[in-house]
Amino acid sequence: MPAVPAEVSVARKRATCILRDWGLHEDGLNTAALVISELVGNAARHAVPHSARTTVMLTRTGTTLALAVHDEHPFLPQALPAADPGQECGRGLMIVDSLAREAGGALQVRRVPARGKEVRALFPAADSTDTADLAACLADACPVMHFQRRSPGDRRAVHHG
């Protein structure tokens, strides 16, 4: 997508639709939407003019959900050690880092050789088959990204638009 601020809401909506189709519980959707907004917003604000485009990648492998944004800007972002209350910018990566760490995950920033960088937030993820167990876990403020396991006969289409 183009690396412009107007695309932040588009990226958030697309990611939320895909993650909802994958079965991510509403609490996880809210966190994922915030993370995607921050990562795409950072790319739109800081990667231009070195990168006219950003790519959002959502990956679920085993027990991990990865929310990543790639741009072609050569410099790696630096998270500020502490937020200044009077400062308008600089809190996005701190928020994403805090959300990931509180869940038992991590924020990763890596250079992609000859192609810029990728900023990725990793979250623990689990399939939930029992509604009562899921409700109890969420009531205990469980930080895991819970996905509702679908029955083999559930053929909901995955929206990629």
PDB file of C-alpha atoms in Angstrom:
ATOM      1  CA  MET A   1       0.000   0.000   0.000  1.00  0.00           C
ATOM      2  CA  PRO A   2       1.146   3.596  -0.430  1.00  0.00           C
ATOM      3  CA  ALA A   3       3.147   4.937   2.529  1.00  0.00           C
ATOM      4  CA  VAL A   4       0.766   7.794   3.341  1.00  0.00           C
ATOM      5  CA  PRO A   5      -1.139   8.578   6.562  1.00  0.00           C
ATOM      6  CA  ALA A   6      -4.520   8.064   4.861  1.00  0.00           C
ATOM      7  CA  GLU A   7      -3.667   4.360   4.392  1.00  0.00           C
ATOM      8  CA  VAL A   8      -3.353   3.695   8.142  1.00  0.00           C
ATOM      9  CA  SER A   9      -7.099   3.205   8.554  1.00  0.00           C
ATOM     10  CA  VAL A  10      -7.236   1.064   5.396  1.00  0.00           C
ATOM     11  CA  ALA A  11      -4.471  -1.207   6.722  1.00  0.00           C
ATOM     12  CA  ARG A  12      -6.148  -1.448  10.141  1.00  0.00           C
ATOM     13  CA  LYS A  13      -9.516  -2.382   8.608  1.00  0.00           C
ATOM     14  CA  ARG A  14      -8.032  -4.962   6.224  1.00  0.00           C
ATOM     15  CA  ALA A  15      -5.947  -6.576   8.968  1.00  0.00           C
ATOM     16  CA  THR A  16      -8.935  -6.658  11.329  1.00  0.00           C
ATOM     17  CA  CYS A  17     -11.124  -8.322   8.684  1.00  0.00           C
ATOM     18  CA  ILE A  18      -8.517 -10.976   7.969  1.00  0.00           C
ATOM     19  CA  LEU A  19      -7.839 -11.670  11.654  1.00  0.00           C
ATOM     20  CA  ARG A  20     -11.583 -11.840  12.379  1.00  0.00           C
ATOM     21  CA  ASP A  21     -11.943 -14.350   9.531  1.00  0.00           C
ATOM     22  CA  TRP A  22      -9.099 -16.345  11.082  1.00  0.00           C
ATOM     23  CA  GLY A  23     -11.173 -16.487  14.287  1.00  0.00           C
ATOM     24  CA  LEU A  24      -9.252 -14.023  16.495  1.00  0.00           C
ATOM     25  CA  HIS A  25     -11.280 -13.074  19.574  1.00  0.00           C
ATOM     26  CA  GLU A  26     -12.470  -9.453  19.886  1.00  0.00           C
ATOM     27  CA  ASP A  27      -9.951  -8.558  22.625  1.00  0.00           C
ATOM     28  CA  GLY A  28      -7.113  -9.653  20.369  1.00  0.00           C
ATOM     29  CA  LEU A  29      -8.621  -7.759  17.433  1.00  0.00           C
ATOM     30  CA  ASN A  30      -8.501  -4.519  19.407  1.00  0.00           C
ATOM     31  CA  THR A  31      -4.838  -5.030  20.291  1.00  0.00           C
ATOM     32  CA  ALA A  32      -3.939  -6.054  16.728  1.00  0.00           C
ATOM     33  CA  ALA A  33      -5.729  -3.000  15.289  1.00  0.00           C
ATOM     34  CA  LEU A  34      -3.742  -0.697  17.565  1.00  0.00           C
ATOM     35  CA  VAL A  35      -0.454  -2.400  16.691  1.00  0.00           C
ATOM     36  CA  ILE A  36      -1.106  -2.249  12.939  1.00  0.00           C
ATOM     37  CA  SER A  37      -2.129   1.415  13.216  1.00  0.00           C
ATOM     38  CA  GLU A  38       1.073   2.296  15.044  1.00  0.00           C
ATOM     39  CA  LEU A  39       3.388   0.343  12.747  1.00  0.00           C
ATOM     40  CA  VAL A  40       1.810   1.554   9.494  1.00  0.00           C
ATOM     41  CA  GLY A  41       1.574   5.095  10.878  1.00  0.00           C
ATOM     42  CA  ASN A  42       5.285   5.056  11.715  1.00  0.00           C
ATOM     43  CA  ALA A  43       6.142   3.865   8.222  1.00  0.00           C
ATOM     44  CA  ALA A  44       3.914   6.531   6.641  1.00  0.00           C
ATOM     45  CA  ARG A  45       5.488   9.292   8.778  1.00  0.00           C
ATOM     46  CA  HIS A  46       9.126   8.262   8.757  1.00  0.00           C
ATOM     47  CA  ALA A  47       9.875   6.072   5.715  1.00  0.00           C
ATOM     48  CA  VAL A  48       8.968   8.630   3.054  1.00  0.00           C
ATOM     49  CA  PRO A  49      10.761   9.659   0.759  1.00  0.00           C
ATOM     50  CA  HIS A  50      12.929   6.505   0.858  1.00  0.00           C
ATOM     51  CA  SER A  51       9.920   4.204   0.623  1.00  0.00           C
ATOM     52  CA  ALA A  52       6.760   5.025  -1.298  1.00  0.00           C
ATOM     53  CA  ARG A  53       5.110   1.758  -0.218  1.00  0.00           C
ATOM     54  CA  THR A  54       4.657  -0.369   2.871  1.00  0.00           C
ATOM     55  CA  THR A  55       3.662  -3.994   3.182  1.00  0.00           C
ATOM     56  CA  VAL A  56       1.611  -5.369   6.067  1.00  0.00           C
ATOM     57  CA  MET A  57       2.132  -9.048   6.874  1.00  0.00           C
ATOM     58  CA  LEU A  58      -0.009 -11.128   9.230  1.00  0.00           C
ATOM     59  CA  THR A  59       1.331 -14.567  10.087  1.00  0.00           C
ATOM     60  CA  ARG A  60      -0.004 -17.240  12.399  1.00  0.00           C
ATOM     61  CA  THR A  61       2.400 -20.110  12.993  1.00  0.00           C
ATOM     62  CA  GLY A  62       1.845 -22.597  15.775  1.00  0.00           C
ATOM     63  CA  THR A  63       1.645 -20.615  18.985  1.00  0.00           C
ATOM     64  CA  THR A  64       2.601 -17.192  17.602  1.00  0.00           C
ATOM     65  CA  LEU A  65       0.806 -14.347  15.836  1.00  0.00           C
ATOM     66  CA  ALA A  66       3.150 -11.954  14.008  1.00  0.00           C
ATOM     67  CA  LEU A  67       1.986  -8.495  12.926  1.00  0.00           C
ATOM     68  CA  ALA A  68       4.642  -6.925  10.699  1.00  0.00           C
ATOM     69  CA  VAL A  69       5.199  -3.907   8.482  1.00  0.00           C
ATOM     70  CA  HIS A  70       7.953  -3.674   5.879  1.00  0.00           C
ATOM     71  CA  ASP A  71       9.189  -0.496   4.194  1.00  0.00           C
ATOM     72  CA  GLU A  72      12.236   0.329   2.097  1.00  0.00           C
ATOM     73  CA  HIS A  73      13.662   3.056   4.315  1.00  0.00           C
ATOM     74  CA  PRO A  74      17.250   2.083   5.204  1.00  0.00           C
ATOM     75  CA  PHE A  75      17.290   3.330   8.799  1.00  0.00           C
ATOM     76  CA  LEU A  76      16.028   1.355  11.785  1.00  0.00           C
ATOM     77  CA  PRO A  77      13.636   3.108  14.187  1.00  0.00           C
ATOM     78  CA  GLN A  78      14.777   3.848  17.702  1.00  0.00           C
ATOM     79  CA  ALA A  79      12.278   3.587  20.535  1.00  0.00           C
ATOM     80  CA  LEU A  80      12.579   6.371  23.068  1.00  0.00           C
ATOM     81  CA  PRO A  81      13.514   5.176  26.572  1.00  0.00           C
ATOM     82  CA  ALA A  82      10.750   7.267  28.191  1.00  0.00           C
ATOM     83  CA  ALA A  83       7.868   9.280  26.789  1.00  0.00           C
ATOM     84  CA  ASP A  84       7.865  13.014  27.327  1.00  0.00           C
ATOM     85  CA  PRO A  85       4.255  14.037  28.142  1.00  0.00           C
ATOM     86  CA  GLY A  86       4.645  17.207  26.048  1.00  0.00           C
ATOM     87  CA  GLN A  87       5.934  15.372  22.999  1.00  0.00           C
ATOM     88  CA  GLU A  88       3.492  14.669  20.151  1.00  0.00           C
ATOM     89  CA  CYS A  89       5.421  11.745  18.676  1.00  0.00           C
ATOM     90  CA  GLY A  90       7.657   8.928  19.845  1.00  0.00           C
ATOM     91  CA  ARG A  91       5.292   6.727  21.828  1.00  0.00           C
ATOM     92  CA  GLY A  92       4.120   4.336  19.088  1.00  0.00           C
ATOM     93  CA  LEU A  93       6.919   1.794  19.266  1.00  0.00           C
ATOM     94  CA  MET A  94       6.907   1.997  23.068  1.00  0.00           C
ATOM     95  CA  ILE A  95       3.197   1.119  23.064  1.00  0.00           C
ATOM     96  CA  VAL A  96       3.692  -1.771  20.641  1.00  0.00           C
ATOM     97  CA  ASP A  97       6.716  -3.023  22.603  1.00  0.00           C
ATOM     98  CA  SER A  98       4.780  -2.857  25.889  1.00  0.00           C
ATOM     99  CA  LEU A  99       1.752  -4.689  24.467  1.00  0.00           C
ATOM    100  CA  ALA A 100       3.924  -7.444  23.020  1.00  0.00           C
ATOM    101  CA  ARG A 101       6.075  -7.866  26.155  1.00  0.00           C
ATOM    102  CA  GLU A 102       3.065  -7.859  28.507  1.00  0.00           C
ATOM    103  CA  ALA A 103       1.633 -10.710  26.439  1.00  0.00           C
ATOM    104  CA  GLY A 104       4.886 -12.670  26.577  1.00  0.00           C
ATOM    105  CA  GLY A 105       5.909 -11.691  23.049  1.00  0.00           C
ATOM    106  CA  ALA A 106       8.394  -9.227  21.612  1.00  0.00           C
ATOM    107  CA  LEU A 107       8.951  -6.310  19.271  1.00  0.00           C
ATOM    108  CA  GLN A 108      11.545  -7.062  16.610  1.00  0.00           C
ATOM    109  CA  VAL A 109      13.169  -4.649  14.188  1.00  0.00           C
ATOM    110  CA  ARG A 110      15.355  -6.134  11.500  1.00  0.00           C
ATOM    111  CA  ARG A 111      17.093  -4.884   8.423  1.00  0.00           C
ATOM    112  CA  VAL A 112      16.031  -6.576   5.201  1.00  0.00           C
ATOM    113  CA  PRO A 113      19.160  -6.704   2.996  1.00  0.00           C
ATOM    114  CA  ALA A 114      18.909  -4.230   0.108  1.00  0.00           C
ATOM    115  CA  ARG A 115      15.199  -3.779   0.798  1.00  0.00           C
ATOM    116  CA  GLY A 116      14.793  -1.654   3.950  1.00  0.00           C
ATOM    117  CA  LYS A 117      13.445  -3.000   7.215  1.00  0.00           C
ATOM    118  CA  GLU A 118      10.693  -4.951   8.911  1.00  0.00           C
ATOM    119  CA  VAL A 119       9.137  -4.050  12.252  1.00  0.00           C
ATOM    120  CA  ARG A 120       7.315  -7.007  13.778  1.00  0.00           C
ATOM    121  CA  ALA A 121       5.267  -7.509  16.921  1.00  0.00           C
ATOM    122  CA  LEU A 122       5.057 -11.123  18.094  1.00  0.00           C
ATOM    123  CA  PHE A 123       2.238 -12.321  20.350  1.00  0.00           C
ATOM    124  CA  PRO A 124       1.554 -15.726  21.856  1.00  0.00           C
ATOM    125  CA  ALA A 125      -1.504 -17.307  20.239  1.00  0.00           C
ATOM    126  CA  ALA A 126      -3.710 -20.278  21.020  1.00  0.00           C
ATOM    127  CA  ASP A 127      -6.755 -22.028  19.622  1.00  0.00           C
ATOM    128  CA  SER A 128      -9.760 -22.022  21.921  1.00  0.00           C
ATOM    129  CA  THR A 129     -12.367 -24.717  21.509  1.00  0.00           C
ATOM    130  CA  ASP A 130     -14.356 -24.316  24.729  1.00  0.00           C
ATOM    131  CA  THR A 131     -16.343 -21.073  25.102  1.00  0.00           C
ATOM    132  CA  ALA A 132     -16.450 -21.313  28.912  1.00  0.00           C
ATOM    133  CA  ASP A 133     -12.673 -21.806  29.148  1.00  0.00           C
ATOM    134  CA  LEU A 134     -12.115 -18.857  26.809  1.00  0.00           C
ATOM    135  CA  ALA A 135     -14.443 -16.622  28.856  1.00  0.00           C
ATOM    136  CA  ALA A 136     -12.636 -17.564  32.089  1.00  0.00           C
ATOM    137  CA  CYS A 137      -9.244 -16.926  30.505  1.00  0.00           C
ATOM    138  CA  LEU A 138     -10.306 -13.508  29.196  1.00  0.00           C
ATOM    139  CA  ALA A 139     -11.852 -12.611  32.565  1.00  0.00           C
ATOM    140  CA  ASP A 140      -8.413 -13.253  34.095  1.00  0.00           C
ATOM    141  CA  ALA A 141      -6.939 -10.763  31.576  1.00  0.00           C
ATOM    142  CA  CYS A 142      -5.096 -13.504  29.723  1.00  0.00           C
ATOM    143  CA  PRO A 143      -2.668 -11.815  27.288  1.00  0.00           C
ATOM    144  CA  VAL A 144      -2.697 -14.631  24.720  1.00  0.00           C
ATOM    145  CA  MET A 145      -4.264 -13.967  21.313  1.00  0.00           C
ATOM    146  CA  HIS A 146      -7.151 -16.441  21.304  1.00  0.00           C
ATOM    147  CA  PHE A 147      -8.437 -17.890  18.037  1.00  0.00           C
ATOM    148  CA  GLN A 148     -11.743 -19.706  17.924  1.00  0.00           C
ATOM    149  CA  ARG A 149     -11.108 -23.116  16.440  1.00  0.00           C
ATOM    150  CA  ARG A 150     -13.554 -23.842  13.677  1.00  0.00           C
ATOM    151  CA  SER A 151     -15.194 -27.153  13.096  1.00  0.00           C
ATOM    152  CA  PRO A 152     -14.166 -29.004   9.912  1.00  0.00           C
ATOM    153  CA  GLY A 153     -17.549 -28.189   8.336  1.00  0.00           C
ATOM    154  CA  ASP A 154     -17.179 -24.427   8.855  1.00  0.00           C
ATOM    155  CA  ARG A 155     -16.379 -23.024   5.429  1.00  0.00           C
ATOM    156  CA  ARG A 156     -16.392 -19.279   6.059  1.00  0.00           C
ATOM    157  CA  ALA A 157     -14.577 -17.423   3.326  1.00  0.00           C
ATOM    158  CA  VAL A 158     -11.434 -15.511   4.221  1.00  0.00           C
ATOM    159  CA  HIS A 159     -11.692 -11.859   3.172  1.00  0.00           C
ATOM    160  CA  HIS A 160      -8.514 -10.399   1.693  1.00  0.00           C
ATOM    161  CA  GLY A 161      -9.935  -7.208   0.251  1.00  0.00           C
TER     162      GLY A 161
END
